[in-house]
Structure formats: C-alpha cells, structure tokens
Amino acid sequence: MAKRVALITGITGQDGSYMSELLLEKGYSVHGIVRRVALEDPDHHLWRLRNVLKDLVLHSASLESFASLHRVIRSVKPDECYHLAAQSFVSYSFEDEFSTLNANINGTHYVLAVLHDLAPQCRFYFAGSSEMFGRAEEVPQNEKTRFHPRSAYGISKVAGFELTRNYREAYGLHASSGILYNHESPRRGYEFVTRKITSHAVRIKLGLARELPLGNLEAKRDWGHAREYVKAMWLMLQQPVPGDYVVATGENHSVRELAEMAFSYVGLDYSDYVTVDAGLFRPAEVDVLQGDASLARRVLGWKYELSFADLVREMVEEDLRIYRERRSAPAT
Ligand code: G4F
C-alpha cells in the first residue's frame, strides 16, 4: 500500500518535531515547510529535527506567500496537513500586532484556500489555542466556552479557528481544530515561561546566572507535555467526521508554583533568586486557563497520564545536561 503523505507547517518548532517523529513511526511520508534561512543554517534552525532529518522532505516556502504554498502543496499532494506554523509568542504579539495578525490569519487562510483548490480530500489540522478563551467566563473551559481573546495572538487564533470551521462547513473540507493548552517539553523555546524558569534555575545552580526576572507570578496555566498533545492532533484527523477539541491536562498551576518546583529540583529556594520585573507584565493578562478535555478522551480515546512534576523534572534534567555540557566544552 502507498505510504500516506503528511505535510507539516511549522515543522522546525517543538510540536512540529514531535509530530514528525509520531508520523514517521506510523509509516507516513513526512514533508515539512521551512523558511529558506533554516535550510541555510540547519544547526541553528533544525536542531529539534536532528534525529529524523534524513527521513524528512523539507520544502522552502513562506506562510506569507500564497504562491509558495501553492507550489509546495501542488507537488506534495498531502493526505493530511498539520498547520502548526504561527507567530506563537503572546508577549511579542503586543509589540507587533500587525505582523502577528498577518502571519497567523493570512497564513492559515492561504493553506486552507490552496488545499481547497488542489487537495480537497486532504485532512487539515489547525493549531488553535486556549488563548482564544482569554478572559474565560468559566473554569475549566470546554468546546462550548465563549471566546474572549486578550491579545493579537489570541484574536489571530480565533480567526484561524473560524476560518477552519468555515472551510469545513462551506466546502466540506475535513478540517479540525485542536484548542491546545500550554504544552511544553525539553524542546520548548527559551522565551516561554517554563523554559525560562528551568534554564535559569539550572544556570543559577551552575554559577552561570545570578537571578531570574519574571512578570506575573500569579498567572495560572494548564501545562502539559507536547509529545502527548501531538497524539491528539493525529487522532483528530483519523476520525470519520472533523471536529474541534480541547486538549488539556485539567489541572492548573501558577507561575510561582512552577518556579518553586524547578528551583527545588536543583536544591535552591526560588524566592532567593526570582525578581519581579514590571516590564514583563502584559498589557492584558489571561489570569487562569484550565481545560476540560472530556470530549477528546471520549471521542478520540486520547489520554494524558503525566504529572506536572514529571514535566518540570524532565525539563530541568535536560537543562542540567545542556549547561553542564556547555560548561565543560573547550573554549573555541
Ligand atoms: O509561557 P508563556 O509565554 O505562554 P502563554 O502566553 O500562556 O502562551 C503559550 O501557550 C498558549 C496556549 O495557551 C499558546 F497558544 C501560545 O502560543 C504559547 O505557547 O506565559 C505563560 C504565563 C503568562 O501568564 C505570562 O504572563 O506566564 C506569565 N509570565 C510571567 N513571567 C511570563 C513571564 N511569561 C513569559 N514568557 N516570560 C516571563 O518572564
């Protein structure tokens, strides 16, 4: 039987790398869209894919260019498309609302429009976000909770979600959205609060840094492991009928608890090192996000079994490995 063909946008990111591994394990032919600069500087841009790079087919294109997406999709003819690419850093979306809205909304629209034209049988996944709930009117949130985004990022994700729903309803595309809560891993970028905290705890422990400036310590998030969340994305595209699903652990923890736990793994008290920097507060904060993934459990058969402590420990251990290795590397 011919291999199923998957196309991933945002393949170089945390979720793209876990999704590539999952699809390769399942026997797919896996294609990814990357920026040209990533191919020119693979050590810097493709590190998350290093274990699987030789098994992937990468295409250079831009989410800002309809023509480049058209060219890639015409040649790949995917059976499944995981649209994970986005400007995904909420803080940055306050600094540049326009490029966040342009990249995230138009990029999603371009992919949907090209699939509709060239590969209407292709199943489509849109990476929605709990940031769409924003100032949520209930805790926990589920698929029926009203959206109230609090950033250009959240607004762009609501638009992508509605575009996805409309391509499903108007044109019959098998298009699904995951409403994913924060998902982390040792592959997380250092700008996000989990990795910022685990890497600083380790650097302080090793004498490479002295303090950790943070913003709002009381914000609460539902933090899960990215490797488990990509399984939910895949399951959505295996359903006979497309749909929208919350993917979350069902627990929330504050930034303060996260800092306390990460520092205690390296034998330190966070309160001796964490400082509060008013400049790191967001103009509009999302105070608490906690998801109810009952629908994903019931319909998709998705399960999440890791604890918050397991996730934080795995990230701290990876940072310990990285910074110890860097410290002992000979100077060049
Ligand atoms: O780690 P964060 O930057 O993630 P955020 O904003 O919740 O968004 C992440 O999860 C979303 C899913 O819900 C994704 F859609 C999105 O793409 C991204 O992956 O911040 C988490 C919380 C916020 O409340 C923030 O105000 O941590 C608080 N925080 C406090 N001090 C900080 C800091 N966040 C960052 N990045 N840096 C700080 O120093």
Coordinates of N, CA, C and O and ligand atoms in Angstrom, one line a residue, residues 14-15 86-92 94 104 127-132 151 153-154 157 179-184 188-197 212-223 253-256 258 275 277 280-282 284-289, ligand 1:
Q14 N 8.7 23.1 18.3 CA 8.5 22.0 19.3 C 7.5 20.9 18.8 O 7.8 19.7 18.7
D15 N 6.3 21.4 18.5 CA 5.2 20.5 18.1 C 5.5 19.8 16.8 O 5.2 18.6 16.6
A86 N 3.1 29.5 13.2 CA 2.5 30.7 13.7 C 3.5 31.6 14.4 O 4.5 31.1 14.8
Q87 N 3.2 32.8 14.5 CA 3.9 33.7 15.5 C 3.2 33.3 16.8 O 2.1 33.7 17.1
S88 N 3.9 32.5 17.7 CA 3.2 31.9 18.8 C 3.5 32.5 20.1 O 3.1 32.0 21.2
F89 N 4.4 33.6 20.2 CA 4.7 34.1 21.5 C 3.8 35.3 21.8 O 3.8 36.3 21.1
V90 N 2.9 35.1 22.8 CA 1.9 36.0 23.1 C 2.4 37.4 23.4 O 1.9 38.4 22.9
S91 N 3.5 37.5 24.2 CA 4.1 38.8 24.6 C 4.5 39.6 23.4 O 4.2 40.8 23.3
Y92 N 5.1 38.9 22.4 CA 5.5 39.6 21.2 C 4.4 40.1 20.4 O 4.5 41.2 19.7
F94 N 2.0 41.7 21.4 CA 1.7 43.1 21.9 C 2.6 44.1 21.2 O 2.3 45.2 21.0
N104 N -0.5 35.0 11.1 CA -1.3 33.9 11.6 C -2.7 33.8 10.9 O -3.1 32.6 10.7
A127 N -3.9 24.5 14.5 CA -3.5 24.6 15.9 C -4.1 25.8 16.6 O -3.6 26.9 16.6
G128 N -5.3 25.6 17.1 CA -6.0 26.6 17.9 C -5.3 26.6 19.3 O -4.4 25.9 19.6
S129 N -5.8 27.5 20.1 CA -5.1 27.8 21.4 C -6.1 28.1 22.5 O -7.1 28.8 22.3
S130 N -5.7 27.8 23.8 CA -6.5 28.2 24.9 C -6.5 29.7 25.1 O -7.4 30.3 25.7
E131 N -5.6 30.4 24.4 CA -5.6 31.9 24.5 C -6.8 32.4 23.8 O -7.2 33.6 24.0
M132 N -7.5 31.6 23.0 CA -8.8 32.1 22.4 C -9.8 32.3 23.5 O -10.7 33.2 23.4
S151 N -5.3 39.3 23.4 CA -4.0 39.7 22.7 C -4.3 39.5 21.2 O -5.2 38.8 20.8
Y153 N -2.4 37.8 19.4 CA -2.2 36.4 19.2 C -3.5 35.7 19.4 O -3.9 34.9 18.5
G154 N -4.2 35.9 20.5 CA -5.5 35.2 20.7 C -6.5 35.5 19.6 O -7.2 34.6 19.2
K157 N -5.8 33.6 16.5 CA -6.2 32.2 16.6 C -7.7 32.0 16.5 O -8.2 31.0 16.0
I179 N -7.9 22.8 20.4 CA -7.8 24.0 21.3 C -6.8 23.6 22.4 O -7.2 23.0 23.4
L180 N -5.5 23.8 22.0 CA -4.5 23.2 22.9 C -4.1 24.2 24.0 O -3.9 25.4 23.7
Y181 N -4.0 23.7 25.2 CA -3.5 24.5 26.3 C -2.0 24.4 26.3 O -1.4 23.7 25.5
N182 N -1.3 25.2 27.2 CA 0.1 25.3 27.1 C 0.8 23.9 27.1 O 0.4 23.1 28.0
H183 N 1.7 23.7 26.2 CA 2.3 22.4 26.2 C 3.8 22.6 26.0 O 4.2 23.4 25.1
E184 N 4.6 21.9 26.8 CA 6.0 22.2 27.0 C 6.8 20.9 26.8 O 6.2 19.8 26.7
R188 N 11.1 23.1 24.2 CA 10.4 24.4 24.3 C 11.4 25.5 24.0 O 12.6 25.5 24.5
G189 N 11.0 26.6 23.4 CA 11.8 27.8 23.2 C 12.1 28.5 24.6 O 11.2 28.4 25.5
Y190 N 13.2 29.2 24.7 CA 13.6 29.8 25.9 C 12.8 31.1 26.3 O 12.9 31.6 27.4
E191 N 12.0 31.6 25.4 CA 11.2 32.8 25.7 C 9.9 32.4 26.5 O 9.4 33.3 27.1
F192 N 9.5 31.2 26.5 CA 8.3 30.8 27.2 C 8.6 30.6 28.7 O 9.8 30.2 29.0
V193 N 7.6 30.8 29.5 CA 8.0 30.9 30.9 C 8.5 29.6 31.5 O 9.4 29.6 32.4
T194 N 8.0 28.5 31.1 CA 8.5 27.2 31.6 C 10.0 27.0 31.4 O 10.8 26.8 32.3
R195 N 10.4 27.2 30.1 CA 11.8 27.0 29.8 C 12.7 28.1 30.4 O 13.9 27.9 30.8
K196 N 12.1 29.3 30.4 CA 12.9 30.4 31.0 C 13.2 30.1 32.5 O 14.3 30.2 32.9
I197 N 12.2 29.5 33.2 CA 12.4 29.2 34.6 C 13.4 28.0 34.7 O 14.3 28.0 35.5
L212 N 16.6 35.6 38.3 CA 15.6 35.4 37.3 C 14.5 36.4 37.3 O 13.7 36.4 38.2
P213 N 14.5 37.4 36.4 CA 13.4 38.3 36.4 C 12.2 37.7 35.7 O 12.3 37.2 34.6
L214 N 11.0 37.8 36.4 CA 9.8 37.3 35.8 C 8.7 38.4 35.9 O 8.9 39.4 36.6
G215 N 7.6 38.2 35.1 CA 6.5 39.1 35.2 C 5.5 38.6 36.2 O 5.8 38.4 37.4
N216 N 4.3 38.3 35.8 CA 3.2 37.9 36.7 C 3.3 36.5 37.3 O 3.1 35.5 36.6
L217 N 3.7 36.4 38.5 CA 3.9 35.1 39.2 C 2.6 34.4 39.5 O 2.6 33.2 39.8
E218 N 1.5 35.2 39.5 CA 0.2 34.6 39.9 C -0.6 34.0 38.8 O -1.7 33.4 39.0
A219 N -0.2 34.2 37.5 CA -0.9 33.7 36.4 C -0.9 32.2 36.5 O 0.1 31.6 36.9
K220 N -2.1 31.6 36.1 CA -2.2 30.1 36.2 C -2.4 29.5 34.9 O -3.3 30.0 34.1
R221 N -1.7 28.4 34.6 CA -1.9 27.8 33.3 C -2.0 26.3 33.5 O -1.6 25.7 34.5
D222 N -2.6 25.6 32.5 CA -2.8 24.2 32.4 C -1.6 23.6 31.5 O -1.7 23.7 30.3
W223 N -0.5 23.2 32.2 CA 0.7 22.9 31.4 C 0.8 21.3 31.2 O 0.8 20.6 32.2
H253 N -1.7 25.4 37.5 CA -0.6 25.7 38.4 C -0.2 27.1 38.1 O -0.2 27.6 37.0
S254 N 0.3 27.8 39.2 CA 0.7 29.2 38.9 C 2.2 29.2 38.5 O 2.9 28.2 38.7
V255 N 2.6 30.4 37.9 CA 4.0 30.6 37.6 C 4.9 30.4 38.8 O 5.9 29.8 38.8
R256 N 4.4 30.9 39.9 CA 5.1 30.8 41.2 C 5.4 29.4 41.6 O 6.5 29.0 41.9
L258 N 5.5 26.8 39.6 CA 6.4 26.3 38.7 C 7.9 26.7 39.1 O 8.8 25.8 39.1
T275 N 13.1 37.7 40.8 CA 12.7 39.1 41.0 C 11.5 39.4 40.1 O 11.3 38.7 39.1
D277 N 9.7 41.9 37.6 CA 10.0 43.0 36.7 C 8.7 43.4 36.0 O 8.1 42.7 35.3
L280 N 7.8 43.0 32.4 CA 7.4 41.7 31.8 C 5.9 41.4 32.0 O 5.5 40.3 31.6
F281 N 5.2 42.3 32.6 CA 3.7 42.1 32.7 C 3.1 42.4 31.3 O 3.6 43.3 30.6
R282 N 2.1 41.7 31.0 CA 1.4 42.0 29.7 C 0.3 43.1 29.8 O -0.3 43.2 30.9
A284 N -2.6 43.1 28.8 CA -3.8 42.5 29.2 C -3.4 41.0 29.5 O -3.0 40.3 28.6
E285 N -3.6 40.6 30.7 CA -3.1 39.2 31.1 C -4.3 38.3 31.0 O -5.5 38.7 31.2
V286 N -4.0 37.0 30.8 CA -5.0 36.0 30.9 C -4.7 35.3 32.3 O -3.6 34.7 32.5
D287 N -5.6 35.5 33.3 CA -5.3 35.1 34.6 C -5.2 33.6 34.8 O -4.3 33.1 35.5
V288 N -6.2 32.9 34.3 CA -6.3 31.4 34.6 C -6.8 30.7 33.4 O -7.9 31.0 32.9
L289 N -6.1 29.7 33.0 CA -6.6 28.8 32.0 C -6.5 27.3 32.5 O -5.5 26.9 33.0
Ligands
G4F1 O1 4.9 30.7 28.7 P1 4.1 31.9 28.2 O2 4.7 32.9 27.5 O3 2.9 31.2 27.5 P2 1.4 31.7 27.1 O4 1.4 33.2 26.9 O5 0.5 31.1 28.1 O6 1.2 31.1 25.6 C1 1.6 29.8 25.3 O7 0.5 28.9 25.4 C2 -0.6 29.1 24.6 C3 -1.6 28.1 24.9 O8 -2.4 28.5 25.9 C4 -0.1 29.1 23.1 F1 -1.2 29.3 22.3 C5 1.0 30.1 22.9 O9 1.4 30.0 21.6 C6 2.1 29.8 23.9 O10 2.6 28.5 23.5 O11 3.4 32.6 29.5 C7 2.7 31.9 30.5 C8 2.3 32.8 31.6 C9 1.7 34.1 31.2 O12 0.6 34.4 32.0 C10 2.7 35.1 31.4 O13 2.3 36.4 31.7 O14 3.5 33.1 32.3 C11 3.5 34.5 32.6 N1 4.8 35.0 32.8 C12 5.3 35.6 33.9 N2 6.6 36.0 33.7 C13 5.8 35.0 31.9 C14 6.9 35.6 32.5 N3 5.8 34.6 30.6 C15 7.0 34.7 29.9 N4 7.0 34.2 28.6 N5 8.1 35.3 30.4 C16 8.1 35.8 31.7 O15 9.1 36.3 32.2

